[in-house]
Every structure is written in C-alpha cells, then in structure tokens.
mmCIF file of C-alpha atoms in Angstrom:
data_model
loop_
_atom_site.group_PDB
_atom_site.id
_atom_site.type_symbol
_atom_site.label_atom_id
_atom_site.label_comp_id
_atom_site.label_asym_id
_atom_site.label_seq_id
_atom_site.Cartn_x
_atom_site.Cartn_y
_atom_site.Cartn_z
ATOM 1 C CA MET U 1 91.536 52.116 106.922
ATOM 2 C CA VAL U 2 91.017 54.597 104.475
ATOM 3 C CA ASN U 3 88.353 54.711 102.695
ATOM 4 C CA ASP U 4 87.849 56.201 98.704
ATOM 5 C CA ARG U 5 86.724 59.278 99.935
ATOM 6 C CA ASP U 6 90.173 60.009 101.391
ATOM 7 C CA ILE U 7 91.636 58.629 98.438
ATOM 8 C CA TRP U 8 89.938 61.313 96.331
ATOM 9 C CA ILE U 9 90.370 63.543 98.459
ATOM 10 C CA GLN U 10 94.299 62.857 98.803
ATOM 11 C CA ALA U 11 94.283 63.078 94.766
ATOM 12 C CA ILE U 12 92.234 65.912 94.652
ATOM 13 C CA ASP U 13 94.897 68.017 97.068
ATOM 14 C CA THR U 14 98.063 66.295 95.126
ATOM 15 C CA THR U 15 96.446 68.286 91.812
ATOM 16 C CA LEU U 16 95.530 71.368 93.699
ATOM 17 C CA LEU U 17 99.168 72.092 94.792
ATOM 18 C CA GLU U 18 100.193 72.869 91.170
ATOM 19 C CA TRP U 19 98.144 76.291 91.154
ATOM 20 C CA TYR U 20 98.572 79.225 91.750
ATOM 21 C CA GLN U 21 96.675 82.514 92.163
ATOM 22 C CA GLY U 22 95.907 83.795 88.129
ATOM 23 C CA ASP U 23 96.232 80.498 86.599
ATOM 24 C CA CYS U 24 93.461 79.393 84.080
ATOM 25 C CA VAL U 25 91.672 77.173 81.989
ATOM 26 C CA LEU U 26 91.223 77.980 77.948
ATOM 27 C CA GLY U 27 88.134 76.136 76.066
ATOM 28 C CA GLU U 28 84.306 76.213 76.199
ATOM 29 C CA HIS U 29 83.060 77.127 79.487
ATOM 30 C CA TRP U 30 80.281 78.250 81.594
ATOM 31 C CA PHE U 31 80.056 81.398 83.671
ATOM 32 C CA ILE U 32 76.600 80.348 86.049
ATOM 33 C CA TYR U 33 75.146 83.801 87.700
ATOM 34 C CA ARG U 34 71.230 84.583 89.246
ATOM 35 C CA PHE U 35 69.237 87.264 87.744
ATOM 36 C CA ASN U 36 65.434 88.399 88.090
ATOM 37 C CA PRO U 37 63.061 86.851 85.558
ATOM 38 C CA GLN U 38 60.885 89.611 85.829
ATOM 39 C CA ARG U 39 63.803 91.821 84.852
ATOM 40 C CA PRO U 40 66.457 90.194 83.388
ATOM 41 C CA LEU U 41 69.285 92.637 82.688
ATOM 42 C CA THR U 42 71.963 90.634 80.142
ATOM 43 C CA SER U 43 70.542 88.967 76.819
ATOM 44 C CA ASP U 44 71.673 85.499 78.074
ATOM 45 C CA SER U 45 69.300 86.440 81.386
ATOM 46 C CA ALA U 46 66.865 87.491 78.794
ATOM 47 C CA ASP U 47 67.025 84.169 77.323
ATOM 48 C CA VAL U 48 66.066 82.239 79.526
ATOM 49 C CA ALA U 49 63.996 84.749 81.354
ATOM 50 C CA LYS U 50 60.654 82.503 80.449
ATOM 51 C CA GLU U 51 61.810 78.744 81.302
ATOM 52 C CA GLU U 52 60.702 79.185 84.766
ATOM 53 C CA THR U 53 64.774 79.609 86.083
ATOM 54 C CA ASP U 54 66.357 82.320 87.586
ATOM 55 C CA LEU U 55 69.984 81.147 86.699
ATOM 56 C CA ALA U 56 71.722 82.643 83.203
ATOM 57 C CA GLU U 57 74.721 80.460 81.780
ATOM 58 C CA SER U 58 77.279 82.998 79.862
ATOM 59 C CA GLU U 59 79.698 81.078 77.461
ATOM 60 C CA VAL U 60 83.359 82.110 78.556
ATOM 61 C CA LYS U 61 86.386 81.704 76.818
ATOM 62 C CA GLY U 62 87.995 80.268 79.920
ATOM 63 C CA PHE U 63 88.659 81.344 83.521
ATOM 64 C CA ALA U 64 91.199 82.238 85.921
ATOM 65 C CA ILE U 65 91.428 81.176 89.245
ATOM 66 C CA VAL U 66 91.527 84.725 92.025
ATOM 67 C CA THR U 67 91.848 82.859 95.662
ATOM 68 C CA GLN U 68 95.011 83.324 97.115
ATOM 69 C CA THR U 69 98.081 80.466 96.420
ATOM 70 C CA CYS U 70 97.643 80.013 100.281
ATOM 71 C CA ASP U 71 94.242 79.297 100.158
ATOM 72 C CA ILE U 72 94.361 77.641 96.952
ATOM 73 C CA VAL U 73 96.497 74.677 98.394
ATOM 74 C CA ARG U 74 94.842 74.181 101.495
ATOM 75 C CA SER U 75 92.848 70.943 101.721
ATOM 76 C CA CYS U 76 89.966 70.676 100.125
ATOM 77 C CA ASN U 77 88.430 68.885 103.487
ATOM 78 C CA GLU U 78 89.428 72.587 105.242
ATOM 79 C CA ARG U 79 88.574 74.837 102.463
ATOM 80 C CA PRO U 80 86.845 73.051 99.375
ATOM 81 C CA PHE U 81 86.107 76.529 97.723
ATOM 82 C CA VAL U 82 87.972 78.131 94.689
ATOM 83 C CA GLU U 83 86.462 81.997 93.311
ATOM 84 C CA ILE U 84 87.315 82.463 89.265
ATOM 85 C CA VAL U 85 86.586 85.047 87.041
ATOM 86 C CA PRO U 86 85.471 84.906 83.721
ATOM 87 C CA LEU U 87 88.531 85.509 80.715
ATOM 88 C CA VAL U 88 86.800 87.827 78.438
ATOM 89 C CA GLU U 89 88.375 89.082 74.623
ATOM 90 C CA VAL U 90 89.597 92.698 74.881
ATOM 91 C CA ASP U 91 91.700 94.684 71.237
ATOM 92 C CA GLU U 92 95.128 95.197 71.919
ATOM 93 C CA GLN U 93 94.781 98.866 73.408
ATOM 94 C CA GLN U 94 92.143 97.906 75.804
ATOM 95 C CA LEU U 95 94.999 94.972 76.715
ATOM 96 C CA HIS U 96 97.340 98.134 77.146
ATOM 97 C CA ASP U 97 95.039 100.150 79.089
ATOM 98 C CA VAL U 98 94.511 96.798 81.166
ATOM 99 C CA GLN U 99 98.319 95.889 81.976
ATOM 100 C CA ARG U 100 98.632 99.544 82.836
ATOM 101 C CA SER U 101 96.123 99.476 85.470
ATOM 102 C CA ARG U 102 93.801 101.709 83.840
ATOM 103 C CA ARG U 103 90.534 99.721 83.017
ATOM 104 C CA PRO U 104 90.294 98.330 87.152
ATOM 105 C CA GLN U 105 87.418 96.133 85.862
ATOM 106 C CA TYR U 106 89.827 93.947 84.279
ATOM 107 C CA ALA U 107 92.849 92.320 85.551
ATOM 108 C CA TYR U 108 96.020 91.872 83.474
ATOM 109 C CA ILE U 109 96.985 87.852 83.013
ATOM 110 C CA PRO U 110 100.642 87.871 80.899
ATOM 111 C CA GLY U 111 99.807 83.767 80.420
ATOM 112 C CA VAL U 112 96.574 84.144 78.466
ATOM 113 C CA ALA U 113 97.856 88.087 77.344
ATOM 114 C CA GLY U 114 98.993 86.760 73.965
ATOM 115 C CA LEU U 115 95.295 85.762 73.123
ATOM 116 C CA ASN U 116 94.247 88.867 73.773
ATOM 117 C CA LEU U 117 92.302 88.037 77.113
ATOM 118 C CA VAL U 118 92.335 89.709 80.738
ATOM 119 C CA ALA U 119 90.164 88.149 83.438
ATOM 120 C CA ASP U 120 87.284 90.357 84.166
ATOM 121 C CA LEU U 121 86.621 90.662 87.433
ATOM 122 C CA ASP U 122 83.154 92.201 87.953
ATOM 123 C CA ARG U 123 82.095 88.904 87.606
ATOM 124 C CA ILE U 124 83.173 86.067 89.876
ATOM 125 C CA MET U 125 81.799 82.782 90.523
ATOM 126 C CA THR U 126 82.809 80.209 93.245
ATOM 127 C CA VAL U 127 84.058 76.057 92.235
ATOM 128 C CA GLU U 128 84.714 73.510 94.439
ATOM 129 C CA LYS U 129 88.137 72.312 94.191
ATOM 130 C CA ALA U 130 87.461 68.872 92.497
ATOM 131 C CA VAL U 131 86.351 71.024 89.337
ATOM 132 C CA VAL U 132 89.255 72.517 89.040
ATOM 133 C CA ALA U 133 91.314 69.629 89.728
ATOM 134 C CA GLU U 134 89.782 67.761 86.321
ATOM 135 C CA TRP U 135 91.022 70.941 84.313
ATOM 136 C CA GLU U 136 93.956 71.496 82.388
ATOM 137 C CA ARG U 137 96.167 74.514 84.199
ATOM 138 C CA LYS U 138 97.574 77.712 81.700
ATOM 139 C CA PRO U 139 100.189 78.753 83.988
ATOM 140 C CA GLY U 140 99.483 82.482 85.050
ATOM 141 C CA CYS U 141 102.210 84.443 86.391
ATOM 142 C CA LEU U 142 105.648 83.558 85.414
ATOM 143 C CA SER U 143 107.496 85.702 87.800
ATOM 144 C CA ASP U 144 107.356 87.612 91.395
ATOM 145 C CA ASP U 145 107.092 90.833 89.384
ATOM 146 C CA GLU U 146 103.824 89.179 88.023
ATOM 147 C CA ILE U 147 102.353 88.114 90.618
ATOM 148 C CA ARG U 148 102.807 91.188 92.438
ATOM 149 C CA ALA U 149 101.016 93.294 89.559
ATOM 150 C CA LEU U 150 98.169 90.798 89.200
ATOM 151 C CA GLY U 151 97.688 90.975 93.639
ATOM 152 C CA GLN U 152 97.589 94.427 93.039
ATOM 153 C CA ALA U 153 94.699 94.959 89.974
ATOM 154 C CA LEU U 154 92.785 92.380 92.855
ATOM 155 C CA THR U 155 93.571 95.000 95.753
ATOM 156 C CA ARG U 156 92.124 98.052 93.038
ATOM 157 C CA LYS U 157 89.640 96.564 92.112
ATOM 158 C CA ARG U 158 88.245 96.527 95.758
ATOM 159 C CA ALA U 159 89.517 99.131 97.521
ATOM 160 C CA ARG U 160 89.446 102.505 95.180
ATOM 161 C CA PHE U 161 89.562 105.531 96.641
ATOM 162 C CA ALA U 162 86.318 106.954 95.727
ATOM 163 C CA PHE U 163 87.180 110.940 94.854
ATOM 164 C CA PRO U 164 84.940 113.511 95.887
ATOM 165 C CA ASP U 165 82.059 115.177 93.706
ATOM 166 C CA ASP U 166 83.879 118.424 93.682
ATOM 167 C CA PHE U 167 87.115 117.187 92.517
ATOM 168 C CA THR U 168 85.221 115.161 89.677
ATOM 169 C CA ASP U 169 83.471 118.379 88.104
ATOM 170 C CA PHE U 170 87.484 120.035 88.934
ATOM 171 C CA ALA U 171 88.809 117.122 86.824
ATOM 172 C CA ARG U 172 86.739 116.745 83.983
ATOM 173 C CA LYS U 173 88.632 118.719 81.630
ATOM 174 C CA LEU U 174 91.415 116.893 82.552
ATOM 175 C CA GLN U 175 89.435 113.159 82.606
ATOM 176 C CA ASN U 176 87.847 113.986 78.769
ATOM 177 C CA ARG U 177 91.367 115.488 77.495
ATOM 178 C CA LEU U 178 92.653 111.651 78.585
ATOM 179 C CA ARG U 179 89.972 110.232 77.065
ATOM 180 C CA ASP U 180 89.800 111.569 74.047
ATOM 181 C CA LYS U 181 93.491 111.617 73.595
ATOM 182 C CA HIS U 182 94.661 108.501 74.936
ATOM 183 C CA ASP U 183 93.573 106.412 71.786
ATOM 184 C CA LYS U 184 94.492 108.742 69.170
ATOM 185 C CA ALA U 185 97.838 107.989 66.869
ATOM 186 C CA THR U 186 99.009 111.649 67.810
ATOM 187 C CA ASP U 187 102.074 112.562 69.908
ATOM 188 C CA GLU U 188 100.126 113.074 72.881
ATOM 189 C CA GLY U 189 98.379 110.106 72.655
ATOM 190 C CA GLU U 190 101.356 108.010 72.576
ATOM 191 C CA ALA U 191 102.857 110.097 75.231
ATOM 192 C CA LEU U 192 99.303 108.970 77.289
ATOM 193 C CA ARG U 193 100.018 105.285 76.498
ATOM 194 C CA ALA U 194 103.698 105.600 77.604
ATOM 195 C CA LEU U 195 102.756 106.559 81.029
ATOM 196 C CA ARG U 196 102.578 103.795 83.975
ATOM 197 C CA GLU U 197 100.121 105.370 85.914
ATOM 198 C CA ILE U 198 98.478 109.424 86.950
ATOM 199 C CA ARG U 199 98.493 109.865 90.548
ATOM 200 C CA VAL U 200 97.120 113.270 92.903
ATOM 201 C CA ARG U 201 97.404 114.137 96.359
ATOM 202 C CA ALA U 202 95.686 116.318 98.279
ATOM 203 C CA GLU U 203 97.176 118.101 101.153
ATOM 204 C CA PRO U 204 96.194 118.565 103.807
ATOM 205 C CA SER U 205 93.356 115.938 103.043
ATOM 206 C CA TRP U 206 90.305 115.651 100.687
ATOM 207 C CA ASN U 207 88.429 117.077 103.477
ATOM 208 C CA SER U 208 89.855 120.264 103.718
ATOM 209 C CA SER U 209 87.757 123.397 102.924
ATOM 210 C CA GLU U 210 91.488 124.854 101.130
ATOM 211 C CA ILE U 211 93.332 122.083 98.744
ATOM 212 C CA ARG U 212 96.880 122.039 97.487
ATOM 213 C CA LEU U 213 96.995 119.235 94.826
ATOM 214 C CA ILE U 214 99.728 117.572 93.337
ATOM 215 C CA PHE U 215 99.242 115.705 90.280
ATOM 216 C CA TRP U 216 102.209 112.735 88.965
ATOM 217 C CA PHE U 217 102.440 111.124 85.628
ATOM 218 C CA ILE U 218 104.460 108.077 86.675
ATOM 219 C CA ARG U 219 106.200 107.265 83.504
ATOM 220 C CA ASP U 220 109.168 104.559 82.866
ATOM 221 C CA GLU U 221 113.002 105.119 84.566
ATOM 222 C CA ASP U 222 114.662 105.323 80.942
ATOM 223 C CA GLN U 223 111.638 107.754 79.166
ATOM 224 C CA ASN U 224 113.336 110.935 80.143
ATOM 225 C CA GLN U 225 112.228 112.219 76.729
ATOM 226 C CA PHE U 226 109.334 111.190 74.826
ATOM 227 C CA LYS U 227 110.446 111.440 71.089
ATOM 228 C CA GLY U 228 112.518 114.096 71.502
ATOM 229 C CA VAL U 229 109.779 116.225 73.177
ATOM 230 C CA GLY U 230 110.239 117.511 76.948
ATOM 231 C CA TRP U 231 107.515 116.069 78.868
ATOM 232 C CA ASP U 232 107.014 119.163 80.437
ATOM 233 C CA GLN U 233 105.242 120.492 77.241
ATOM 234 C CA PHE U 234 102.306 117.651 77.572
ATOM 235 C CA LEU U 235 102.693 118.473 81.308
ATOM 236 C CA ASN U 236 101.883 122.094 80.458
ATOM 237 C CA GLN U 237 99.155 121.352 78.274
ATOM 238 C CA TRP U 238 97.405 118.771 81.097
ATOM 239 C CA LEU U 239 98.248 121.553 84.026
ATOM 240 C CA GLN U 240 95.979 124.331 81.939
ATOM 241 C CA LEU U 241 92.907 121.935 82.152
ATOM 242 C CA ILE U 242 92.943 121.904 85.488
ATOM 243 C CA PRO U 243 93.587 125.693 87.034
ATOM 244 C CA GLU U 244 92.971 126.776 90.232
ATOM 245 C CA SER U 245 89.049 126.233 90.707
ATOM 246 C CA GLY U 246 86.597 126.653 94.484
ATOM 247 C CA ARG U 247 88.411 124.828 96.879
ATOM 248 C CA TYR U 248 91.590 123.720 95.011
ATOM 249 C CA LYS U 249 93.383 126.810 95.591
ATOM 250 C CA ASN U 250 96.690 125.552 94.486
ATOM 251 C CA VAL U 251 97.519 122.836 91.527
ATOM 252 C CA GLU U 252 101.203 121.490 90.479
ATOM 253 C CA GLY U 253 101.943 118.598 88.684
ATOM 254 C CA SER U 254 104.837 116.952 87.505
ATOM 255 C CA VAL U 255 106.153 113.802 85.581
ATOM 256 C CA VAL U 256 108.236 111.892 87.019
ATOM 257 C CA ALA U 257 109.496 108.457 87.063
ATOM 258 C CA LEU U 258 108.933 105.714 90.610
ATOM 259 C CA GLU U 259 112.035 106.290 91.318
ATOM 260 C CA GLY U 260 111.451 109.762 91.441
ATOM 261 C CA MET U 261 108.798 109.816 94.534
ATOM 262 C CA THR U 262 108.923 108.820 98.036
ATOM 263 C CA ALA U 263 107.430 105.815 99.657
ATOM 264 C CA LYS U 264 105.543 108.447 101.319
ATOM 265 C CA GLU U 265 104.355 110.643 98.140
ATOM 266 C CA TYR U 266 103.052 107.654 96.452
ATOM 267 C CA VAL U 267 101.337 105.645 99.266
ATOM 268 C CA GLU U 268 99.254 108.578 100.307
ATOM 269 C CA SER U 269 98.410 109.293 96.759
ATOM 270 C CA ASP U 270 95.254 107.763 95.010
ATOM 271 C CA PRO U 271 95.962 106.608 91.418
ATOM 272 C CA LEU U 272 92.947 107.877 88.421
ATOM 273 C CA ASP U 273 91.799 105.332 85.677
ATOM 274 C CA LEU U 274 90.097 105.984 82.781
ATOM 275 C CA ASP U 275 86.615 103.539 83.914
ATOM 276 C CA HIS U 276 85.744 106.879 86.170
ATOM 277 C CA LEU U 277 87.179 109.657 88.824
ATOM 278 C CA SER U 278 84.534 108.955 91.506
ATOM 279 C CA SER U 279 81.960 106.417 92.172
#
C-alpha cells in the first residue's frame, strides 16, 4: 500500500531529476553557520553573539548546488542531502579572474555570470533535497565545456598544490608584478588578463637540491600576438623577475597555447593563482 511518505518521496525524486551540479536558486536566501559566541569572527555572528545561540545567518543572493549530478538524482530515500554554496556579487574584473581560474575561492557559474554572481566555495551548507524541490531552478551550466570547467574549479579548490616556502620567496617579485599590473589599463595588464592560466613545472622534482623551473604562460590558440606585440617581449619582462637563485638553478619560460603543450607537460605542472602561491 502506498502511503503519504512514498508519494512525496516520489514527487521530490521526480523534481530533482531536472537538477544538475551548478544549478542555482536566486532571491533572498540565508546561509547558516555555527560560530563561537565568545569569539565571533564575522559581523553577522557578532550581531547575535549575545542571544545565547551559536548559529548565525548571512543573507545571500542565492545558492549554487555543488553536489555531483549523479548524487542529486539518486532517490532522497538513499541520499537525502545536497551541498550548496552561496552566490556572491563581484565586479567585472573579479568575474573575469574567476572565469580564468585565478581566484580558487570562487567558481564561475555561466548561468548567473550576467548578474556578476559567482559561487563562494569557502562556505558550504547541507540541505535536504525536499528544500531544493521547492526552489525555482536557474540552470547553471549549458554545455559540456561549462560543466567540465565547473568540475575543475571544484576540484582545484580542494586539491591545490602547496608550493615550497622557498619557491614562494623566489617567485615573490613575479607574483607582485602579476598582482600590480593585472588590473591596470596598460598593455601588460591587458596581456595578463588575456592569459588562460600560468603553470610551472619543477624538474626533476620540488624536493630536489637543484631544480630546473619551466613556466608556461598559456594563451588562447588564436592569439599569436597581443595588440601587435610579440608575446616574447612580455615573457622577457616576466622572466627577468625570476633569475636563478638558491635551488632554482635554471629558469625557463614560454608563452604557448594549450595545443603547444603535451598532456604530460600539463599534468606534471601546477597552476599559479592570484590568491596565493603557497599555504
């Protein structure tokens, strides 16, 4: 005999079949988190610290689902929960950085990018699927490439490589240059914004006493030049900021398209980002 629970379980499961990883809900929503009332670290937690509670709420512009699609569509009898992260508003330049995977704290969601919204991966909340079933779905990703890029952003957040401390010191001038020039209305700033990503490889390994470093500044395939200026001119400026020093006996660099790298070179290198070089 079918009971009421079976009926609404079936209804929830049917609704969730339409949801995918990256899908969003917009509007007035609240992110809930636990805090220490004696040491509140945010303005929202400080506001309620004297109310004899250790739960705070922050108003957000919406949520994005980060649970894998295969788990979203499984019956809520077996998998009742999904993970969601808040949507936050950023400016145009920050949105561009997130899209280019330069801000690992955030993930680019194409379906809400027109509103300058990105997913804040530093905050995550669990809700039951019955909550999601009541939401109005806003598609997040519309193509395989977009789905794949989101998956890579979620993976990168949890699996970033921590560069050795001496590399952080070694690359500090380059890092500062990238930060200082990246947002400037100069040819170099625009060139930096045009790069897909920057990767570095250590040979034979990061633990070796003597290391050869190879930097790859990865451009779009059709961008052989930037505003008529050869990429080698920018490359020379950047490499001058990282001369041989300490364990790093040989430093090389190239501006290449993805097609110019082998799969081995790509997977054995690590991406640099603008958030930090090491933990």
